[in-house]
């Protein structure tokens, strides 16, 4: 069979990036090769997100654009997968008659079976069950990735927390940890391919193994990965503040390969709002964990997520969010306007915040954080950092790019070092979203 072209577009989080990479590998076995231009594709696959209204709308408008491609070339196959596919299921096939298949979050591993049915029987595919399958990729073979220094690895699926604003438990199912044996095998295979840095993924990595008494703890998993030869750096995301244990906090500074960065979503600085969000911690407990983290590892980079305009959020609640942001001095913050999601408890709350109020609060919060990030980035000027070389800089092909252990992006003049090298740089300039470095010889 000749080579075929695959256009794969990812709309969501790092978990979707990981899922997309698995899809790419599965389709490589069918002779599909990635292309960057959808008009050259034999198969278009959209890995969708439904965490807020915006990414959802982007999927619908992309599908609208691809309709004309399908009209021109009826043999083109178009499929959707991931969270929005899970949420909408069959409705997707009705709304877009030219769509060939819909794969839910736990059925992505069935893509080849769905394509077989499509090619031999002309049958449109629909697989959106959340039950049954523990792991969408269990026992699937690994195909070699292109040479890369970094990789994501899902260590668990789903979530049991049911934060009142969040759709994830409804579209990714209950929390299930992958067996550590399988995770370690996957990381050893990646290390053998030259991967130097792994990021462990889960909605709440801190509760890894909690539901399986025979399984090692999350800290135990970090220790086992630490032993794998070739892996130089370990990261993880996302941590839930309520489950961040003293044992895990102590791992920073104790495990040499564990990078000095933690993404610890706070969501709001107001205890009243946190309670209605069902987050399971108070602002004071969060601040105490931040103190402990900085005590265990003074140089740790702390980033967070924040939602403004959650139903019932008063001006005083928003002020508490601004106060906590000033108090913690996050290195970076991902902030969002609350977005109503189907199935969630907050969607039924009556006291919605007007759009213009949410918009104003978001702008104010982001302006505050920009100043803090800029000040914290500036403090890196003149310092020596270790950077893992990931490839060419996006802005300037003459330059190389990589990340510090603290997860800062550093661009620097080209060197002959291969991808995956750990290079020592001096930071010469700090920008809003990156640093500029020079090689120390
Ligand atoms: N599991 C992670 C956690 O607990 O922080 C995050 C998962 S969620 C995919 C990523 C971020 O999206 C959340 O931290 C939250 O800030 C934001 N988010 C989730 N639902 C949202 C909603 N309905 N409206 C606005 N932002 C939302
Ligand atoms: Fe969503 Fe909360 Fe689970 Fe994160 S912990 S995925 S925000 S329900």
Short mmCIF file of N, CA and C and ligand atoms in Angstrom, two decimals, residues 51-52 165-166 168 203-204 238 240 265 267 279 305-307 336-341, ligand 1:
data_model
loop_
_atom_site.label_atom_id
_atom_site.label_comp_id
_atom_site.label_asym_id
_atom_site.label_seq_id
_atom_site.Cartn_x
_atom_site.Cartn_y
_atom_site.Cartn_z
N UNK A 51 -13.39 21.78 27.12
CA UNK A 51 -13.25 22.30 28.48
C UNK A 51 -13.85 23.70 28.63
N UNK A 52 -13.85 24.46 27.54
CA UNK A 52 -14.52 25.77 27.53
C UNK A 52 -15.21 25.92 26.18
N UNK A 165 -17.28 23.28 37.99
CA UNK A 165 -17.25 23.95 36.68
C UNK A 165 -16.78 23.02 35.56
N UNK A 166 -16.32 21.82 35.89
CA UNK A 166 -15.47 21.08 34.94
C UNK A 166 -16.16 19.89 34.28
N UNK A 168 -14.48 17.57 32.55
CA UNK A 168 -13.56 16.45 32.35
C UNK A 168 -14.08 15.10 32.89
N UNK A 203 -5.01 14.12 35.14
CA UNK A 203 -5.78 15.28 35.62
C UNK A 203 -5.42 15.60 37.05
N UNK A 204 -4.93 14.60 37.78
CA UNK A 204 -4.58 14.79 39.18
C UNK A 204 -3.49 13.78 39.51
N UNK A 238 -1.20 17.38 35.85
CA UNK A 238 -1.40 18.50 36.75
C UNK A 238 -1.46 18.00 38.19
N UNK A 240 -3.06 18.43 41.90
CA UNK A 240 -4.20 19.04 42.59
C UNK A 240 -3.75 19.45 43.99
N UNK A 265 -2.86 24.41 40.03
CA UNK A 265 -4.01 25.29 39.79
C UNK A 265 -4.74 25.67 41.08
N UNK A 267 -7.41 28.27 40.98
CA UNK A 267 -8.76 28.56 40.43
C UNK A 267 -9.42 29.82 41.01
N UNK A 279 -13.50 22.51 45.26
CA UNK A 279 -12.08 22.24 45.05
C UNK A 279 -11.45 21.45 46.21
N UNK A 305 -3.54 27.96 37.45
CA UNK A 305 -4.71 28.29 36.63
C UNK A 305 -5.69 29.07 37.52
N UNK A 306 -6.40 30.02 36.91
CA UNK A 306 -7.37 30.81 37.67
C UNK A 306 -8.60 31.03 36.80
N UNK A 307 -9.76 30.99 37.43
CA UNK A 307 -11.01 31.26 36.71
C UNK A 307 -11.62 32.54 37.28
N UNK A 336 -8.75 32.22 32.91
CA UNK A 336 -9.87 32.00 32.00
C UNK A 336 -11.12 32.65 32.55
N UNK A 337 -12.01 33.05 31.61
CA UNK A 337 -13.35 33.46 32.01
C UNK A 337 -14.15 32.18 32.21
N UNK A 338 -14.95 32.13 33.27
CA UNK A 338 -15.79 30.96 33.48
C UNK A 338 -16.66 30.72 32.25
N UNK A 339 -16.79 29.45 31.86
CA UNK A 339 -17.58 29.09 30.69
C UNK A 339 -18.55 27.97 31.10
N UNK A 340 -19.83 28.18 30.85
CA UNK A 340 -20.84 27.18 31.22
C UNK A 340 -20.64 25.89 30.45
N UNK A 341 -20.59 24.76 31.11
CA UNK A 341 -20.41 23.47 30.44
C UNK A 341 -21.56 22.53 30.75
N1 LIG B 1 -7.09 18.77 36.25
C1 LIG B 1 -6.59 20.05 36.24
C2 LIG B 1 -6.86 20.75 37.57
O1 LIG B 1 -7.51 20.26 38.42
O2 LIG B 1 -6.43 21.85 37.71
C3 LIG B 1 -7.04 20.93 35.10
C4 LIG B 1 -7.88 20.44 34.04
S1 LIG B 1 -8.69 21.61 33.02
C5 LIG B 1 -8.56 20.74 31.53
C6 LIG B 1 -7.58 22.96 32.79
C7 LIG B 1 -8.07 24.26 33.32
O3 LIG B 1 -9.17 24.72 32.59
C8 LIG B 1 -8.55 24.25 34.76
O4 LIG B 1 -7.51 24.31 35.68
C9 LIG B 1 -9.45 25.45 34.81
O5 LIG B 1 -8.75 26.59 35.21
C10 LIG B 1 -9.91 25.61 33.37
N2 LIG B 1 -11.35 25.26 33.25
C11 LIG B 1 -11.93 24.06 33.40
N3 LIG B 1 -13.27 24.17 33.25
C12 LIG B 1 -13.53 25.47 32.99
C13 LIG B 1 -14.73 26.21 32.75
N4 LIG B 1 -15.92 25.64 32.76
N5 LIG B 1 -14.61 27.54 32.51
C14 LIG B 1 -13.41 28.16 32.52
N6 LIG B 1 -12.25 27.51 32.75
C15 LIG B 1 -12.31 26.18 32.99
#
